Amino acid sequence: LQESLERAKRGEGPSVGQWLEFPGYTLARTIAPLGQDWVLIDCEHGNISDNDMYLQVGAISSSGCSPIVRIAGSEPWMMKRVLDAGAHGIMVPMCETKEQAEAIVKACKYPSNRWAQGVRGVGAMFASAAFNQTMGQYTLSANDNVMICVQIESRKAFENVEEIANVDGIDMLFIGPNDLASSMGYAGLDHSKVPEVQDATAQILKATLDAGKYAGHFALSADVAAQRYDQGFHFVNCGADIVAIQAWMCTEMSKLQSL
Ligand code: 3PY
């Protein structure tokens, strides 16, 4: 994950991922070796339980790909579960203030000199395997190795984005364009055609880059992902499992129905 982000920062190609809304070890095992840098397990909107998340994190990491988990809210216990499962990165939705961002960092870091405020509990029995490390190695290095990403996806977050971007320990700001548009009064519309949303997107990107952080943007196709990369975003997905399955099945079915 780290390597792909650095590559993207050098302008040598995006950090690319897949997005899972469905549960299942078998699904994760099938997707993980396809060549992307990471696979995101969506526990916010997907049909993915805590147990499914554990199994998918293991399946993805054992294929040499980075599991990233989006949690449902910003409760510290949710972050603890995901980190202890072995996620290489955590995505927290709806971060709107500097204080929330600081609380997220605190929950994700073990107490140490640099992170004296960290409160993460020690118990990474499963996480170490996901990093190919002993438990001791994992515990010593997790503060530096686990990517912390917050989503900027509301008008309030946009207004506070410079402060959020400058919170120490936040590695990435990721725009959720559907929620951002919705919060600006454009729910359900094509956000890419709404100037107010696109202006906000450009300003969020600038604040993120000015703070030296990684920038991510949600995308439902490789074409959109490529446009976002060209715009300056480092980290992009190229669709989602449910979207791909529905699109492929509809296309194939309609060929037969049109006979
Ligand atoms: C959004 O588009 O709002 C997201 O969070 C992506 O799922």
CSV table of C-alpha atoms and ligand atoms in Angstrom, one decimal:
chain,number,residue,atom,x,y,z
A,1,LEU,CA,0.0,0.0,0.0
A,2,GLN,CA,2.7,2.4,1.1
A,3,GLU,CA,4.7,1.8,-2.1
A,4,SER,CA,1.7,2.3,-4.3
A,5,LEU,CA,1.0,5.6,-2.5
A,6,GLU,CA,4.5,6.8,-2.9
A,7,ARG,CA,4.4,5.8,-6.6
A,8,ALA,CA,1.3,7.9,-7.1
A,9,LYS,CA,2.9,10.8,-5.3
A,10,ARG,CA,5.8,10.7,-7.8
A,11,GLY,CA,3.2,10.8,-10.6
A,12,GLU,CA,4.0,7.2,-11.7
A,13,GLY,CA,0.5,5.8,-11.7
A,14,PRO,CA,-2.4,5.7,-9.2
A,15,SER,CA,-2.7,3.6,-6.2
A,16,VAL,CA,-5.6,1.4,-7.5
A,17,GLY,CA,-8.1,-0.6,-5.6
A,18,GLN,CA,-11.3,-2.7,-5.7
A,19,TRP,CA,-14.3,-2.1,-3.5
A,20,LEU,CA,-16.3,-4.9,-1.8
A,21,GLU,CA,-19.9,-4.5,-0.7
A,22,PHE,CA,-20.5,-8.3,-0.6
A,23,PRO,CA,-19.4,-10.5,2.3
A,24,GLY,CA,-17.4,-13.7,1.8
A,25,TYR,CA,-14.0,-15.2,2.2
A,26,THR,CA,-14.3,-16.8,-1.2
A,27,LEU,CA,-15.1,-13.5,-2.9
A,28,ALA,CA,-12.2,-11.8,-1.3
A,29,ARG,CA,-9.9,-14.6,-2.2
A,30,THR,CA,-11.1,-14.4,-5.8
A,31,ILE,CA,-10.6,-10.6,-6.1
A,32,ALA,CA,-7.4,-10.2,-4.2
A,33,PRO,CA,-5.0,-11.6,-6.8
A,34,LEU,CA,-6.3,-9.5,-9.7
A,35,GLY,CA,-3.3,-7.1,-9.5
A,36,GLN,CA,-4.7,-4.1,-7.7
A,37,ASP,CA,-2.8,-2.5,-4.8
A,38,TRP,CA,-5.6,-2.8,-2.3
A,39,VAL,CA,-9.1,-4.0,-1.7
A,40,LEU,CA,-11.5,-2.0,0.4
A,41,ILE,CA,-14.0,-3.9,2.6
A,42,ASP,CA,-17.0,-1.6,3.0
A,43,CYS,CA,-18.5,-2.2,6.5
A,44,GLU,CA,-20.3,1.2,6.2
A,45,HIS,CA,-22.7,0.4,3.4
A,46,GLY,CA,-21.8,-3.2,2.4
A,47,ASN,CA,-23.5,-6.3,3.7
A,48,ILE,CA,-20.3,-7.2,5.7
A,49,SER,CA,-20.4,-8.3,9.3
A,50,ASP,CA,-17.5,-8.2,11.8
A,51,ASN,CA,-16.8,-11.9,11.2
A,52,ASP,CA,-16.9,-11.4,7.4
A,53,MET,CA,-14.5,-8.5,7.8
A,54,TYR,CA,-12.0,-10.6,9.7
A,55,LEU,CA,-12.1,-13.4,7.0
A,56,GLN,CA,-11.8,-10.9,4.1
A,57,VAL,CA,-8.9,-9.1,5.7
A,58,GLY,CA,-7.1,-12.5,6.0
A,59,ALA,CA,-7.9,-13.6,2.5
A,60,ILE,CA,-6.8,-10.3,0.9
A,61,SER,CA,-3.5,-9.9,2.9
A,62,SER,CA,-2.5,-13.5,2.2
A,63,SER,CA,-2.6,-12.8,-1.5
A,64,GLY,CA,-0.1,-10.0,-1.1
A,65,CYS,CA,-2.6,-7.3,-1.5
A,66,SER,CA,-3.5,-4.6,1.1
A,67,PRO,CA,-6.8,-4.9,2.9
A,68,ILE,CA,-8.4,-1.5,3.8
A,69,VAL,CA,-11.6,-1.4,5.8
A,70,ARG,CA,-14.2,1.3,5.8
A,71,ILE,CA,-15.9,1.3,9.2
A,72,ALA,CA,-19.5,2.2,9.8
A,73,GLY,CA,-19.0,5.2,12.1
A,74,SER,CA,-16.1,6.7,14.2
A,75,GLU,CA,-16.4,4.7,17.4
A,76,PRO,CA,-13.0,3.7,18.8
A,77,TRP,CA,-14.2,0.0,19.3
A,78,MET,CA,-14.9,-0.2,15.5
A,79,MET,CA,-11.4,1.0,14.8
A,80,LYS,CA,-9.9,-1.5,17.3
A,81,ARG,CA,-11.7,-4.4,15.6
A,82,VAL,CA,-10.5,-3.5,12.2
A,83,LEU,CA,-6.9,-2.8,13.2
A,84,ASP,CA,-6.7,-6.0,15.2
A,85,ALA,CA,-8.0,-8.0,12.2
A,86,GLY,CA,-4.9,-6.8,10.3
A,87,ALA,CA,-6.2,-4.0,8.0
A,88,HIS,CA,-3.3,-2.2,6.3
A,89,GLY,CA,-5.5,0.9,6.2
A,90,ILE,CA,-8.6,2.2,7.9
A,91,MET,CA,-11.1,4.6,6.3
A,92,VAL,CA,-13.4,6.5,8.6
A,93,PRO,CA,-16.5,8.1,7.1
A,94,MET,CA,-18.0,11.5,7.8
A,95,CYS,CA,-15.1,13.2,9.5
A,96,GLU,CA,-16.1,16.8,9.9
A,97,THR,CA,-13.8,18.5,12.4
A,98,LYS,CA,-10.2,18.7,13.5
A,99,GLU,CA,-11.4,17.3,16.9
A,100,GLN,CA,-12.9,14.2,15.3
A,101,ALA,CA,-9.8,13.7,13.2
A,102,GLU,CA,-7.6,13.9,16.4
A,103,ALA,CA,-9.9,11.4,18.2
A,104,ILE,CA,-9.5,9.0,15.2
A,105,VAL,CA,-5.7,9.2,15.4
A,106,LYS,CA,-5.8,8.7,19.1
A,107,ALA,CA,-7.9,5.5,18.8
A,108,CYS,CA,-5.7,4.1,16.0
A,109,LYS,CA,-2.2,4.6,17.7
A,110,TYR,CA,-0.5,2.7,20.4
A,111,PRO,CA,0.8,4.9,23.2
A,112,SER,CA,4.4,5.8,22.4
A,113,ASN,CA,6.8,8.7,22.7
A,114,ARG,CA,5.6,10.1,19.3
A,115,TRP,CA,2.0,9.2,19.9
A,116,ALA,CA,1.8,9.8,23.7
A,117,GLN,CA,-1.9,10.4,23.3
A,118,GLY,CA,-2.6,7.0,21.6
A,119,VAL,CA,-5.0,4.7,23.4
A,120,ARG,CA,-5.1,1.6,21.1
A,121,GLY,CA,-5.1,-1.6,23.2
A,122,VAL,CA,-2.6,-4.3,22.7
A,123,GLY,CA,-4.0,-7.6,21.3
A,124,ALA,CA,-3.0,-7.8,17.6
A,125,MET,CA,-2.9,-11.6,17.5
A,126,PHE,CA,-4.3,-11.7,14.0
A,127,ALA,CA,-2.9,-8.4,12.7
A,128,SER,CA,0.7,-9.6,12.7
A,129,ALA,CA,0.0,-12.3,10.2
A,130,ALA,CA,-1.6,-9.8,7.8
A,131,PHE,CA,1.7,-7.9,7.8
A,132,ASN,CA,3.8,-11.1,7.8
A,133,GLN,CA,5.4,-10.1,11.1
A,134,THR,CA,5.6,-11.4,14.6
A,135,MET,CA,3.2,-9.9,17.1
A,136,GLY,CA,6.1,-7.9,18.6
A,137,GLN,CA,7.2,-6.6,15.3
A,138,TYR,CA,3.7,-5.6,14.4
A,139,THR,CA,3.1,-3.8,17.7
A,140,LEU,CA,6.3,-1.9,17.3
A,141,SER,CA,5.7,-0.8,13.8
A,142,ALA,CA,1.9,-0.5,13.4
A,143,ASN,CA,1.9,3.2,14.4
A,144,ASP,CA,4.0,3.9,11.3
A,145,ASN,CA,2.6,1.2,8.9
A,146,VAL,CA,-1.2,1.5,9.2
A,147,MET,CA,-2.7,4.1,6.9
A,148,ILE,CA,-5.3,6.3,8.5
A,149,CYS,CA,-7.8,7.8,6.1
A,150,VAL,CA,-10.7,10.1,6.8
A,151,GLN,CA,-13.5,10.8,4.4
A,152,ILE,CA,-14.4,14.4,3.5
A,153,GLU,CA,-18.0,14.2,2.5
A,154,SER,CA,-20.1,17.0,3.9
A,155,ARG,CA,-20.3,20.8,3.6
A,156,LYS,CA,-19.1,21.0,7.2
A,157,ALA,CA,-16.0,18.9,6.5
A,158,PHE,CA,-15.3,21.0,3.4
A,159,GLU,CA,-15.4,24.1,5.5
A,160,ASN,CA,-13.0,22.6,8.0
A,161,VAL,CA,-10.8,20.7,5.5
A,162,GLU,CA,-7.6,22.7,6.1
A,163,GLU,CA,-7.6,22.0,9.8
A,164,ILE,CA,-8.5,18.3,9.3
A,165,ALA,CA,-5.7,17.9,6.7
A,166,ASN,CA,-3.2,19.3,9.1
A,167,VAL,CA,-3.9,16.9,11.9
A,168,ASP,CA,-0.8,14.9,12.6
A,169,GLY,CA,-1.4,11.2,12.0
A,170,ILE,CA,-4.0,11.6,9.3
A,171,ASP,CA,-2.4,10.1,6.2
A,172,MET,CA,-5.2,10.5,3.6
A,173,LEU,CA,-8.3,12.5,2.9
A,174,PHE,CA,-10.7,10.7,0.7
A,175,ILE,CA,-13.7,12.4,-0.9
A,176,GLY,CA,-17.0,10.6,-0.9
A,177,PRO,CA,-18.6,12.5,-3.8
A,178,ASN,CA,-22.1,11.2,-3.4
A,179,ASP,CA,-22.3,12.2,0.3
A,180,LEU,CA,-20.6,15.5,-0.4
A,181,ALA,CA,-23.1,16.3,-3.2
A,182,SER,CA,-26.0,15.2,-1.0
A,183,SER,CA,-24.9,17.4,1.9
A,184,MET,CA,-24.7,20.4,-0.6
A,185,GLY,CA,-28.3,19.7,-1.7
A,186,TYR,CA,-27.6,17.6,-4.8
A,187,ALA,CA,-28.5,14.1,-3.5
A,188,GLY,CA,-29.0,11.6,-6.3
A,189,LEU,CA,-27.7,13.9,-9.0
A,190,ASP,CA,-24.6,13.3,-11.1
A,191,HIS,CA,-22.1,15.2,-8.9
A,192,SER,CA,-19.6,15.4,-11.7
A,193,LYS,CA,-21.8,17.9,-13.5
A,194,VAL,CA,-22.5,20.1,-10.4
A,195,PRO,CA,-20.0,23.0,-10.4
A,196,GLU,CA,-20.4,23.7,-6.7
A,197,VAL,CA,-19.4,20.1,-5.9
A,198,GLN,CA,-16.5,20.1,-8.3
A,199,ASP,CA,-15.3,23.5,-7.0
A,200,ALA,CA,-15.4,22.0,-3.4
A,201,THR,CA,-13.6,18.9,-4.7
A,202,ALA,CA,-10.8,21.0,-6.2
A,203,GLN,CA,-10.4,23.0,-2.9
A,204,ILE,CA,-10.4,19.8,-0.8
A,205,LEU,CA,-7.7,18.4,-3.1
A,206,LYS,CA,-5.6,21.5,-2.8
A,207,ALA,CA,-5.9,21.6,1.0
A,208,THR,CA,-4.9,17.9,1.1
A,209,LEU,CA,-1.9,18.3,-1.1
A,210,ASP,CA,-0.8,21.6,0.7
A,211,ALA,CA,-0.7,19.6,3.9
A,212,GLY,CA,1.4,16.9,2.3
A,213,LYS,CA,-1.2,14.2,2.7
A,214,TYR,CA,-2.5,11.6,0.2
A,215,ALA,CA,-5.7,12.4,-1.6
A,216,GLY,CA,-8.3,9.8,-2.5
A,217,HIS,CA,-11.5,9.9,-4.6
A,218,PHE,CA,-14.3,7.4,-5.0
A,219,ALA,CA,-14.9,6.3,-8.6
A,220,LEU,CA,-17.3,3.8,-10.3
A,221,SER,CA,-15.2,3.1,-13.4
A,222,ALA,CA,-11.6,3.1,-14.5
A,223,ASP,CA,-12.3,6.1,-16.8
A,224,VAL,CA,-13.5,8.2,-13.9
A,225,ALA,CA,-10.7,7.0,-11.7
A,226,ALA,CA,-8.2,8.0,-14.4
A,227,GLN,CA,-9.7,11.5,-14.6
A,228,ARG,CA,-9.3,11.8,-10.8
A,229,TYR,CA,-5.7,10.6,-11.0
A,230,ASP,CA,-5.0,13.2,-13.7
A,231,GLN,CA,-6.6,15.8,-11.5
A,232,GLY,CA,-4.1,15.0,-8.7
A,233,PHE,CA,-5.7,12.3,-6.6
A,234,HIS,CA,-3.4,9.5,-5.6
A,235,PHE,CA,-5.8,6.8,-4.5
A,236,VAL,CA,-8.7,5.6,-6.6
A,237,ASN,CA,-11.0,2.6,-6.9
A,238,CYS,CA,-12.3,1.4,-10.2
A,239,GLY,CA,-15.8,0.3,-9.3
A,240,ALA,CA,-17.4,-2.0,-6.8
A,241,ASP,CA,-18.3,-5.7,-6.8
A,242,ILE,CA,-22.1,-5.1,-6.9
A,243,VAL,CA,-21.8,-2.6,-9.7
A,244,ALA,CA,-19.6,-4.9,-11.8
A,245,ILE,CA,-21.9,-7.9,-11.3
A,246,GLN,CA,-25.0,-6.0,-12.1
A,247,ALA,CA,-23.5,-4.3,-15.2
A,248,TRP,CA,-22.1,-7.6,-16.6
A,249,MET,CA,-25.3,-9.6,-16.0
A,250,CYS,CA,-27.5,-6.9,-17.5
A,251,THR,CA,-25.4,-6.5,-20.6
A,252,GLU,CA,-25.3,-10.3,-21.2
A,253,MET,CA,-29.0,-10.7,-20.5
A,254,SER,CA,-30.1,-7.9,-22.7
A,255,LYS,CA,-28.1,-9.5,-25.6
A,256,LEU,CA,-30.4,-12.5,-25.3
A,257,GLN,CA,-33.5,-10.6,-24.7
A,258,SER,CA,-33.0,-8.6,-27.9
A,259,LEU,CA,-33.0,-11.8,-30.0
B,1,3PY,C1,-19.6,8.6,-1.4
B,1,3PY,O1,-19.6,8.7,-2.6
B,1,3PY,O2,-20.2,9.4,-0.7
B,1,3PY,C2,-18.8,7.6,-0.8
B,1,3PY,O3,-18.6,7.6,0.4
B,1,3PY,C3,-18.3,6.4,-1.6
B,1,3PY,O4,-18.9,5.3,-1.2
